[in-house]
Every structure is written in C-alpha cells, then in structure tokens.
XYZ file of C-alpha atoms in Angstrom:
312
model
C -111.204 -136.975 119.354
C -107.940 -135.334 118.425
C -108.384 -131.539 117.837
C -106.077 -130.259 115.487
C -108.097 -127.184 114.168
C -111.518 -125.598 114.058
C -112.709 -126.508 110.696
C -115.923 -124.088 109.460
C -117.493 -125.400 106.191
C -119.485 -122.823 105.551
C -116.492 -120.100 104.970
C -114.294 -122.989 104.163
C -111.719 -122.257 106.820
C -109.427 -125.037 107.484
C -112.103 -127.634 105.333
C -110.905 -130.413 103.443
C -108.980 -130.305 100.206
C -106.535 -128.020 98.792
C -107.739 -123.977 99.034
C -107.452 -120.861 98.007
C -108.693 -117.436 99.997
C -111.440 -115.199 98.342
C -112.391 -111.867 99.744
C -115.807 -110.693 98.422
C -117.503 -108.610 100.583
C -120.892 -108.392 98.648
C -121.024 -112.089 99.075
C -119.336 -112.819 102.360
C -117.959 -109.988 105.198
C -115.395 -112.967 105.891
C -113.088 -114.310 103.549
C -114.387 -117.537 102.040
C -111.833 -120.324 101.532
C -112.725 -122.160 98.339
C -111.848 -125.249 96.693
C -108.636 -124.604 94.564
C -109.880 -125.815 91.460
C -112.654 -123.113 91.703
C -109.913 -120.467 91.089
C -109.470 -121.284 87.355
C -113.265 -121.044 86.753
C -114.749 -117.968 84.697
C -117.059 -116.739 87.368
C -114.383 -116.741 90.020
C -111.921 -115.027 88.000
C -114.772 -112.417 86.602
C -115.406 -112.342 90.421
C -111.886 -111.590 91.426
C -111.056 -108.829 88.663
C -113.832 -107.090 90.105
C -117.277 -107.768 88.031
C -120.339 -107.423 90.253
C -122.109 -111.167 91.304
C -125.209 -109.664 90.151
C -123.446 -109.343 86.366
C -121.622 -112.645 86.967
C -124.628 -114.991 88.056
C -127.572 -112.841 86.501
C -129.565 -111.931 89.263
C -131.404 -108.705 90.432
C -130.439 -108.549 93.734
C -127.402 -109.166 96.169
C -129.739 -111.834 97.791
C -130.395 -113.535 94.887
C -126.854 -113.390 93.650
C -125.236 -115.118 97.196
C -127.729 -117.764 96.634
C -126.556 -118.220 93.156
C -123.018 -118.513 94.091
C -123.551 -120.617 97.356
C -125.314 -123.066 94.849
C -122.279 -122.799 92.389
C -119.910 -123.281 95.348
C -122.089 -126.792 96.060
C -120.795 -128.257 92.838
C -117.189 -128.042 93.870
C -117.195 -127.589 97.587
C -117.873 -131.077 99.317
C -117.945 -130.196 103.188
C -120.018 -127.042 102.090
C -122.253 -128.971 100.073
C -122.711 -131.789 102.960
C -123.134 -128.959 105.648
C -125.815 -127.635 103.722
C -127.512 -130.268 101.552
C -127.128 -133.602 103.712
C -128.875 -134.416 106.754
C -127.978 -137.606 109.132
C -128.884 -138.337 112.125
C -126.722 -136.947 115.114
C -124.487 -139.785 116.390
C -124.812 -138.625 120.117
C -128.342 -137.869 119.766
C -130.119 -140.600 117.126
C -133.642 -138.810 117.913
C -132.253 -135.421 116.301
C -131.748 -135.154 112.442
C -128.374 -132.661 111.906
C -126.562 -131.299 108.714
C -123.555 -133.462 108.006
C -120.755 -131.380 109.758
C -117.846 -133.348 108.899
C -116.247 -134.287 112.344
C -112.208 -134.882 112.558
C -112.305 -138.190 111.093
C -114.785 -137.765 108.369
C -112.857 -134.629 107.254
C -109.538 -136.710 107.717
C -111.053 -139.167 104.727
C -112.536 -136.135 102.979
C -109.313 -134.179 102.912
C -107.483 -137.483 101.376
C -110.588 -138.010 98.601
C -110.455 -134.430 97.890
C -106.807 -134.116 97.493
C -105.945 -137.266 95.666
C -108.673 -136.240 92.998
C -107.343 -133.013 92.491
C -103.867 -134.691 91.403
C -105.793 -137.454 89.352
C -104.924 -140.305 91.584
C -106.747 -143.646 91.774
C -109.152 -143.470 93.773
C -109.073 -146.838 95.816
C -108.929 -147.218 99.219
C -109.192 -148.987 102.407
C -110.064 -147.241 105.626
C -109.356 -148.642 109.348
C -109.929 -147.913 112.722
C -109.831 -149.515 115.948
C -112.654 -147.745 117.975
C -116.378 -146.917 117.903
C -118.485 -145.084 115.880
C -117.416 -141.769 113.817
C -119.659 -141.615 110.844
C -117.301 -143.708 108.385
C -119.945 -145.071 106.012
C -122.049 -141.885 106.380
C -118.812 -139.702 105.066
C -118.272 -142.129 101.997
C -122.141 -142.532 101.214
C -122.197 -138.652 101.197
C -119.211 -137.924 99.151
C -120.119 -140.730 96.600
C -123.871 -139.280 96.175
C -121.993 -135.669 95.989
C -119.882 -137.167 93.106
C -122.426 -138.626 91.541
C -124.699 -135.410 91.247
C -121.917 -133.208 90.058
C -119.238 -135.288 88.387
C -119.829 -138.797 87.200
C -123.446 -139.802 86.523
C -123.045 -143.300 87.169
C -124.580 -146.388 89.516
C -123.227 -146.800 92.772
C -122.916 -149.939 95.015
C -123.287 -150.186 98.604
C -122.443 -153.772 100.084
C -122.799 -154.177 104.067
C -123.312 -156.511 106.748
C -126.936 -157.106 106.789
C -130.492 -155.288 106.191
C -129.943 -153.743 109.188
C -126.797 -151.871 108.892
C -127.693 -150.885 105.378
C -131.427 -149.296 106.356
C -129.592 -146.074 108.146
C -127.211 -145.595 104.914
C -130.750 -145.944 102.390
C -132.756 -143.638 105.027
C -129.935 -141.112 104.635
C -130.217 -141.143 101.100
C -134.371 -140.755 100.641
C -134.158 -137.976 103.070
C -131.537 -135.904 100.871
C -134.238 -136.923 98.029
C -136.875 -135.961 100.003
C -138.742 -139.333 100.322
C -140.640 -140.389 103.116
C -140.703 -144.284 102.837
C -137.373 -146.062 102.597
C -137.913 -148.401 99.403
C -137.883 -152.158 99.979
C -136.219 -152.413 96.407
C -132.349 -153.524 96.459
C -131.899 -149.415 94.534
C -133.160 -146.160 94.912
C -133.509 -144.286 91.889
C -131.648 -140.907 91.532
C -133.990 -138.953 89.116
C -131.471 -135.970 88.726
C -128.904 -137.853 87.543
C -130.881 -141.167 85.826
C -129.127 -143.520 87.908
C -129.633 -146.129 90.462
C -128.082 -146.318 93.857
C -128.010 -150.345 94.787
C -128.066 -151.452 98.236
C -127.354 -155.292 99.101
C -125.765 -157.312 101.541
C -122.583 -159.728 101.198
C -124.205 -162.480 101.236
C -125.223 -162.103 97.860
C -121.750 -161.753 96.123
C -123.152 -161.959 92.356
C -126.222 -159.753 92.664
C -124.505 -156.659 90.947
C -122.398 -158.564 88.358
C -122.896 -156.844 85.042
C -123.777 -153.433 86.138
C -121.714 -151.069 84.696
C -120.471 -148.787 88.302
C -118.758 -145.770 89.113
C -118.713 -146.298 92.731
C -118.612 -149.581 94.851
C -118.606 -148.976 98.869
C -117.699 -152.446 101.382
C -119.339 -150.724 104.462
C -118.185 -151.823 107.863
C -116.416 -155.044 106.915
C -115.078 -155.968 110.106
C -118.905 -156.753 110.723
C -118.923 -159.350 107.860
C -119.172 -162.405 109.456
C -117.481 -164.704 106.778
C -114.140 -166.202 108.425
C -113.645 -168.767 105.773
C -113.962 -166.149 102.778
C -116.961 -167.887 101.366
C -118.284 -164.789 100.115
C -116.737 -161.260 100.744
C -113.930 -162.001 97.902
C -116.954 -162.850 95.589
C -118.411 -159.651 96.452
C -115.453 -157.388 95.824
C -114.453 -158.860 92.842
C -118.247 -158.702 91.152
C -118.600 -155.224 92.171
C -114.785 -153.885 91.958
C -114.547 -155.692 88.515
C -117.663 -153.193 87.003
C -115.575 -149.994 88.266
C -113.171 -148.211 85.281
C -110.311 -147.788 86.677
C -109.792 -144.070 86.555
C -109.208 -141.252 89.055
C -112.915 -140.009 89.097
C -114.360 -143.352 90.256
C -113.909 -144.632 93.540
C -113.537 -148.027 95.271
C -114.211 -147.889 99.229
C -113.375 -150.424 101.571
C -113.811 -149.610 105.860
C -113.938 -151.487 108.611
C -112.082 -151.759 112.009
C -109.358 -153.476 113.007
C -107.955 -155.159 115.886
C -106.433 -152.812 118.706
C -102.051 -153.140 118.411
C -101.552 -155.309 121.165
C -103.454 -158.148 119.428
C -102.795 -157.308 115.788
C -99.027 -156.615 114.964
C -99.655 -156.102 111.132
C -96.242 -156.632 110.215
C -96.296 -160.391 111.435
C -99.345 -160.898 108.529
C -97.178 -159.288 105.652
C -95.317 -161.919 104.521
C -95.982 -162.849 101.113
C -94.243 -165.763 100.884
C -97.120 -167.296 102.885
C -99.843 -168.876 100.909
C -102.870 -166.744 100.919
C -104.994 -169.410 102.442
C -102.512 -169.747 105.463
C -102.570 -166.218 105.701
C -106.605 -165.913 105.622
C -106.510 -168.598 108.092
C -104.456 -166.611 110.675
C -106.131 -163.693 110.025
C -109.573 -165.717 110.530
C -108.764 -165.663 114.643
C -108.567 -161.968 114.616
C -111.214 -161.418 112.644
C -114.718 -162.195 111.248
C -113.923 -161.009 107.802
C -110.138 -162.440 107.340
C -110.626 -161.120 103.649
C -110.518 -157.449 104.754
C -108.113 -157.865 107.528
C -105.508 -159.145 104.516
C -106.522 -156.356 101.871
C -105.634 -153.912 105.164
C -102.270 -155.815 105.495
C -101.636 -155.940 101.583
C -102.273 -151.997 101.190
C -99.871 -150.857 104.410
C -97.160 -152.921 102.456
C -95.460 -150.047 99.945
C -96.610 -150.759 96.379
C -98.021 -154.382 97.053
C -101.337 -153.148 95.732
C -100.150 -149.931 94.273
C -104.289 -148.813 93.522
C -105.034 -149.162 96.806
C -104.201 -146.405 99.250
C -104.639 -146.994 103.192
C -106.234 -144.504 105.438
C -105.727 -145.503 108.848
C -107.749 -143.153 111.333
C-alpha cells in the first residue's frame, strides 16, 4: 500500500475532503481539522468568535458539550463518522469487528467524492483497481449510508454478483442498525430516514425498475459473469435511470480490471468500432465486458462527461 501521509479521522488531520483548522481547547487539546463547509455554520462561527461550547450547544458540562460537538460534526465529516459509528470486519482478521478507519485507497475514494460534492459536480463514478481486496464496496456502502442519513433521505440500491457477495454488505448495515438478524428480504428498512436500502444480484436486472432512487451502487462488477451482456447493461439502465442527475445523488460502478500487460486501454478506445465488436473483444479479457467498456469510455476525456474515473 502506498504511503503518503498519516491520516487521523479523529482530529481530521489529512482526512478526506477540503478542511480548515480549528483550535478549541475546551473541545480538544489538539488542533481539529474540520470539513470546509462547516466553517460557515453558525455554531462554528460562534466557537471561532470565542463563545463557550456550553452556550453554543446548550449543555451543562464540558463533557456533554464535547459529545454534542462530536455528534454535530458527524453530520459533515464522513471519515470521522465512519471511524466512530460504522463497524466492519477486519480485512486482515475476519474474526474481528473494527471501526471503519479509511485505508489509503478508501481515503482516495472518499476524498474524490467529498471534494466533487463540495464543488457540486455530478456524483457519477467508475472505480477500478488491478489488485486484491481493499474494501472498495465497503467504503462506497458506508458513504451512501452517511449521505442517506444526513443529506438526502432517498432509497439506495446495491447490485452485486451473488447473494454470497451481498450478504456481507447487508450484515454491515444490520450491524450499524443494531440488528442481530440479517433479513432474507431484498431490502433493509432504515428507520431514521424512513427509506429502504435495496440489495439484489445482476441476474434480476429489472427488479428495481420504477422505484425512485437517490443512490445506485454496482459492486465488484468484474465478478459478474455476463460475457454476452445479457444482464449487466439492463441492470445498470434500470437503476441509474431512477436516479436524478444531480450532484447530491450518487451512481458508482466498481471492480477490477486486467493488468496493463494484458489490457491496453487505448486499443479499446476506438469509438468508430461498433459497440458489439468492442464488447466481444473485451469479453476475452473480462467476465463483464459491459463494465470494462464503461471503464474504457470513462477514461476518454469528455466521452461520457458525467462519468468520472477513479483509478486506484
């Protein structure tokens, strides 16, 4: 894993997104680096002007004021929320349940999401990697839940290769909701926002059609065994067409791509070649040529203007 800097989700130092420094000894003995959008909030302005946290958050003790400040911060600071509220299985030791402290690759994803959201750029992404597990699906799922909870209470949809790959994502969500049993239904109700998180495999491409969505996540698409594109394009179309084309919505395609020695992307970026021939050529490299074709197109400048590539 590349090493760039030490990220601290609790102080916010080097955490994802645009940030500013706040020195507030009554809350923390260390400098806190908060998301830039918090700088314009009335509570933060009062704190910066010297008002007591007890007055700002209407608390009787510093301990309760610190808790109120942290609860307030969770609404705006995804890495902090993830590290304090969201728990997952440790990739290195699946028997351990640990807080989601974003690793280098997850931080890169979150940093892109947060900065583009701040700039009100469309949240349409294709995320690729050429190596093993680093928690891409877990990070995307957590980010969607955070957005659902605090910003845009709409239904979400996660489409994956099989029930085996869906169950860990459903388990993460149930753990967050303090539910011991993972429901067999294809959705989980989110009581705080009154919406549902839908889950399904790509083999039922029309399952979500007609349901208004705020978020669509196509997880681990390189594992979708669909060499003739019998399902993938329909599943993508059915879900993405239900999501408003706005910066506060999110559509994510993610999965592995072949290594550069077997996949020369420029060789597949010749758009004068008919799509069915491009898919046929890509099917020799991937179980899911539809996904690989979207990777190719997303990496052609302005070819699909609303689809932004994140290459890990």
